[in-house]
Amino acid sequence: MIPAAFDYHAPRTLDEALALLAEHGDDAKVLSGGQSLLPLMKLRLGGAGHLVDIGRIPGLEYIREEGGVVRIGGRTREAELERSALIHAKLPLLADTAAVIADPLVRNLATVGGNLAHGDPANDHPAAMLALRAEVVAAGPKGTRTIPIDDFFVGLFTTALDAGEILTEIRIPLPPPGSGGAYEKLERKVGDFATAAAAVQVTLGVGGTVEKAGIALTNAGPTPVRAAEAERYLVGKQPSDEVIAEAARLAGAAAAPSADRRGKVEYKREMARVLTARALRRAIQRAKEH
Amino acid sequence: MTLKTTAEVCGMGHSMKRKEDPRFIRGQGHYVDDVKLPGMVHLDIVRSPYAHAKITAIHTEKALAIPGVLAVITGKTLEQFNLHWMPTLMSDTQMVLPVEKVMYQAQEVAAVIATDRYIAADGVEAVEVEYEPLPVVVDPFKALEPGAPVLRTDKKDKKDNHIFHWEAGDRAGTDRAFAEAEVKVKQDIYIPRIHVASIETCGCVADFDRAMGHLTVYMTTQAPHAIRTVFALVAGHVGLSEEKIRIVSPDIGGGFGGKVPVYPGYVIAVAASVVLGKPVKWIEDRMENLQADSFARDYHMTAELAAKRDGTMTALRIKTLADHGYADAAANPSKFPAGLFSICTGSYDLRHAFTEVDAAYTNKPPGGIAYRCSFRVTEAVHAIERITDVLAQELEMDPAALRLKNFIQPEQFPYQSALGWEYDSGNYPAALELAMKTIGYDELRREQAEKRRRGELMGIGISSFTEIVGAGPSKQFDILGIKMFDSAELRVHPTGKVIARFGTKSQGQGHETTYAQIVAEELGIPAAHVQVEEGDTDTAPYGLGTYASRSTPTSGAACAVAARKIREKAKKIAAYLLEASEEDLEWETGKFFVKGAPQKAKTIQEIAFAAYTNHPPGMEAGLEAVDYYDPPNLTFPFGSYICVVDIDRGTGAVKIRRFLAVDDCGNIINPMIVDGQIHGGLTMGMAPALLEEISYDENGNISGGSFMDYLLPTAMETPSWETAKTVTPSPHHPFGAKGVGESATVGAPPAIVNAVVDALAHLGVRHIDIPITPEKVWDILKAKGVAE
Amino acid sequence: MAKHTIKVKVQGAERQAEVESRLLLVHFLREVLGMTGTHIGCDTTHCGACTVLLDGQPVKSCTVLAVQADGREVMTVEGLEQDGKLHPIQEGFWQEHGLQCGFCTPGMLMTGYALLERNADPSEAEIRQAISGNLCRCTGYVNIVKAVQHAAAAAKQRRTTAA
C-alpha cells in the first residue's frame, strides 16, 4: 500500500522534463495520470528513484482536428476523450474504448499517452490505435520523432520510447466518409482488464465493399495483436455474415493469449473471435450511417 | 402491518430515517483507523510467501536500523510470554506468530513497530526471513489419505489431518429409505472458499496503560465482550485482568462475520503495546485481509435425495468434507462444529435425513467464518435447493410444483425436523405463490419455451429457503462456554428520555434506529428520544455480539422484555399518581389511563419524572431495567426467490434479467432497513454465485488475493433487486420478529444457479458449481454444440 | 529523500504542509490534515472509498500523490455541508437509506455530487455507471441509486423554487 521512497519533480516545461529524464536515466520514470504507475509503486513494483511529473507542463492536453489528422495531446485524460464530441463523431472506436478503461474515477486522471506508453497489452488503447493506424509523437533530448503505431509496441511493458523520451501526441488519420469503428470488450466486471477485446475500424466504399480494415486485439499476447490476415481478408469483400464470421475466425487465430483467472487460452481465443465479429458488425453499421 | 404508533413516536413498522446517518453523511463516522492517541505507533506485519515452511532465521538488523523503527516482534518474543499460540473459537489452537514453521501463505511471521505507517512498511520490507519449504497439502481429500504429511505437528498425538467428524439424523432409517426409494438423485456440490471483503479491513488500536495496568483496545469486532473475556483468559498470566480490559468497538465498516474471530494482528498489537507501553495501531491492507483472514465456505458436499415417483420427497443424505485451513478457527457455537448445517432438510417435510461432516486441515489460512449465513446455513440451503432442482429435472417436474408438493404446511408448525430443529413458524406456500404471481411465473415459462425454440437460452430459478437464526438457547448454544443469551439495559431519565445499551454491535444494520423503535413501540417514548449505545464493554451489558442475524431475536427480545419490566414499574407509579389501583389502569401507547375515565391519565414522560421526584413510598427511585434474554428457540425466517437469467451464447456470460425476493422475517421493525438488508444480502449472494472465488495452486499460492481478482460486484453488475414480503410472526419472540440480515445471502446463490442450470437443462445440464463464470458456461455451450 | 512544501486548497481553505514525495493524497487528508471522512478500503485502486474531488473531478485519492495536489483544489465529504445545511446529496442518502455501515459513503457522496454537477437529471443507468468505481458491500446499490435520484429531484425543486 505504501510506495518506497522516491524523489518527485514537477517541471514546468517539456525541456525541463527531458533534462530531468536525461539526468536520472534508468532511475527516472514519467508520471502522467499515474493510474498505472502509482498502483504498481504501491505494491513496490515498477518504481524508480525519480518521478518526473509532466502534469504541470501546459499544452499537452488537447483534442483537435487539423489537416485531415486528429491530434490528441499525450496527457489528454480518458474522461475528456469519453466526452469529446469530435471523438464521438469522427472516431467512435476511441469513444468506445475510452468508456471501458478501468472505471469512471480512474478515467478522470488516466491519460491516453500513459495508456500507450505503459506498454501493457492489457490496456485498451493500444489495440484501438493499431486499428486506427495511428502515429505516436515522442519528444526526446535530440528533438521530436514520429513513431508509426505498428513499430510502437515492442514487448511486454516495452515500447519504442527511449528512457529519455516523453510521448507528447497521438496522431490519427481522419477516417474518410463511409467509415466506422467499434470496440468490444469482455470483462469480468467493470474495472477489470479485458478477458478479450477487439478494436475494429473499417471504411466501406461505394457499393458497400470493405476498402480499409483495421482489426486489433487487446490482452491477446505480450503486445497488442494486429489481426493483419483478417484485415487483408476483408478488403475488397462485401461484409456478409459469412465474410464477417471468417474475418473473426482469422482474428481469433491471431490471438496468442495467456491463461489466467480470466480464462484458458482456448476460451480467450474464441472470445477474440466472437468479439471481433460483434465489433465488425457495429463498425460496419456505423460506417453505413456515416 | 397496521402501525400502532404515530409517526412522531415511530415504533414498529415505520420506515424511520436512521438515527446514525447524520454522522456518516458528514464523514464523521468514527472507525478504528480514525482513532488517534497521543504517542501512538504503527504496526505492520511481515508475511510468509510460503504455504508450509520451516523458519530457519529471521534477520531484523536492517529493519531496526531504519530511523523510526522501534521494535521487531517475532514468535520468539511472544514465546517468552507464552502468547505465541492462542485458542480459536472452536477450542483449537492457532499461532499468533510462529516459532518453528509457517502453515499458510501470507501467515504473520514478524511484526514491525514504527513511528508512522510509512516507516513501518519500509521496516517490513527490510526484515529478512529464511525458510526451508515443506511439502504442501492443499487438497482436503488428499489431506485425509493415509500417508499424507501431518500438518499439525504441534499437536503431540496427532497422526493425521482429520479435525472432527460430526453427524446428525438417523443414518439407518435414512439408508433404508434410500434403499426403498422409487427415485434417487445424487449430486456433488462444491462451494469454494470465499471472502467477506467488507470495505473496511480489520484493525485495532491497542493501548496498554502501564501505570494503571489497564488495556483499552479499539477494535473492529462484532463481539466486544467475548473478546474481552478471551483476552482476560488468554493473557491473564501476563497481567491482564477482565475489569481492566476495555474493548471499544466504534463504528465498524461492515462485519458480515469476518470481524468475529481474534486474528493474530490484534494479539500482536496488544503484546506490542504491553511491551512498549505505547498505543499501537494495526490496520491491515486489503491484500493482507484477502489473504490471511475472514474466509468462509469451502465445503465439498455430496447430496442425495430420495423420492416417490409422484415427487414426494422421502429422504435426504448429505456427506461433506470441510476444508478448514490449518486450524479450526471457524466461528461456530461450540457444540456445532459444522454450524447449523442440519437445517439442510430446508423447507420440505422430509421424514428421514442424515448428514455427516468431516473436517480436514490443509495449508491454507483458517476458514469457516460464519459469513452472513447464520452458521453454515448458506452451504445447507445451497445443497437442498440444488438437489431439489436436480430431482425436479429427473422427474421432469416443474421445480415450483415440486416445492409446493413437499413444503411443510402451515398447520404443521411448530415443526419438528428430522434433524432435530423445531421450526417456529412458516408459510412456505404463501411465499412461493406470491413470488410466482408477482414475477409472472407462468408467462416466463411460456417465454422460455418460445425462446428455446429459437435457440435462445433463458432460465428461471427458484430458491425456497428456510433460515435458522438467533443463536441461541442456552441449553445448546455457547461460544467458548459463554452462553449465547443477549442483553438490553434501558434507563428512562427524568425528562422521559432513554439511554439504551445492548450486548450486540451493529456494523451497519441500523441498531441505533431499530432498537429505539422497539422502545418506542413498547413504551410510547418517541424513538427520537432513545439514545442507543453498543460496543463499549465498560458500559454495555454483556452480550455475544452481532452476527448470524441474532440481534433482533436476542437483544431485540431483551429490549422488549426490559421495556415491559419498565412498564410494570411505570404502572405502579401511575397508579400512585392517579390514586387508582393497578387493576383499574389500561395502557395505550405512551400512557396509562383509568378504565372508563380516559381523561385521568399519566403519560410515560410524567411517570418518568415522577420516578425521580414523586415515586411511591417504599419503592426504589428510578425507571430502568436490564434483561438478559435466553431465547427459548431459534427463529426461522424464510422466503422464496425467483431469478430470471439470459445467457449470451457467444461469451457464456450470465445476465440476471430479474430477481424477485419474497422474504418473511416475521414482524418488521423498520421496513426500509429490512429492504436494505435484503438488497445487500442479495448482492452478497450473487457475488459468489457468479464472480467470487479464492483458490490455491498445489504449492498453496493463493489466487484471488487482491481486488484485481477477487471480484466484488459494482453497481453495473448488480441488478435492480425486487422485493416483497409475507409476514408470519414468530410465536415465541416477544414481538414476533425473526431476524433477516442474512436471508438473502443464503437464499440467493441457489436461485441463480438453478436459473442457469434451468437455461441449459434441455441440453442435459444438471449442475454447475459456483462461481458460474462465463468460461464455465461457455465450456458447456461448446461441448453441447450451441456456442455462437 | 527531499521533502516538498505543498499548498492545497481544501474546501476553499488553503492548507500548507511539508510532505514526503511518496505521501498519498488520502494520507495527507487523513493523517496530516486530520480529516478522516475520506476512507481507505483497498490497495489496488479498486474500491473508491477514498474518492475526493480534485479540481472538481472525482478521483481516487489513494492513487494521487499529495505533491500532485500542490496548487490545486480538493473537496472532501467534510465540504458538502455548508453553513449547517446539508447538501441535497447528503439529504438524499439519508432519506433513501443509501448507506448502512457508512464506510463507502463519503466516496459515494463525492461521486454522486460530481455527477449531479455535470448531469442534473441522471437516469438509473447513468447513475450506476457513474458509481461503478465505488464499491459497496452493504446496500446492493439499489438505495444509492434512489439517493442520487432524490438529490437530483431536490436540487431541481430548489432551483424551481428559487427561480
Coordinates of N, CA and C in Angstrom, one line a residue, chain B residues 31 39 198 293 374 456 504 683:
Chain B
Y31 N -14.3 5.4 12.9 CA -13.8 4.0 12.7 C -12.5 3.8 13.4
G39 N 1.1 9.7 21.3 CA 2.2 8.7 21.4 C 2.0 7.4 20.6
S198 N -15.5 -6.9 3.6 CA -16.2 -5.7 3.9 C -15.3 -4.5 3.5
D293 N -7.2 -13.5 6.4 CA -8.3 -13.7 7.4 C -9.7 -13.6 6.7
S374 N -25.8 -17.2 9.1 CA -26.0 -17.8 10.4 C -24.8 -18.7 10.6
E456 N -32.5 -19.6 -28.1 CA -32.1 -18.6 -27.0 C -32.1 -19.2 -25.7
T504 N -25.1 -6.3 21.8 CA -24.8 -6.6 20.4 C -24.0 -5.5 19.8
T683 N -26.9 -9.1 -3.1 CA -25.7 -8.8 -3.8 C -24.6 -9.7 -3.3

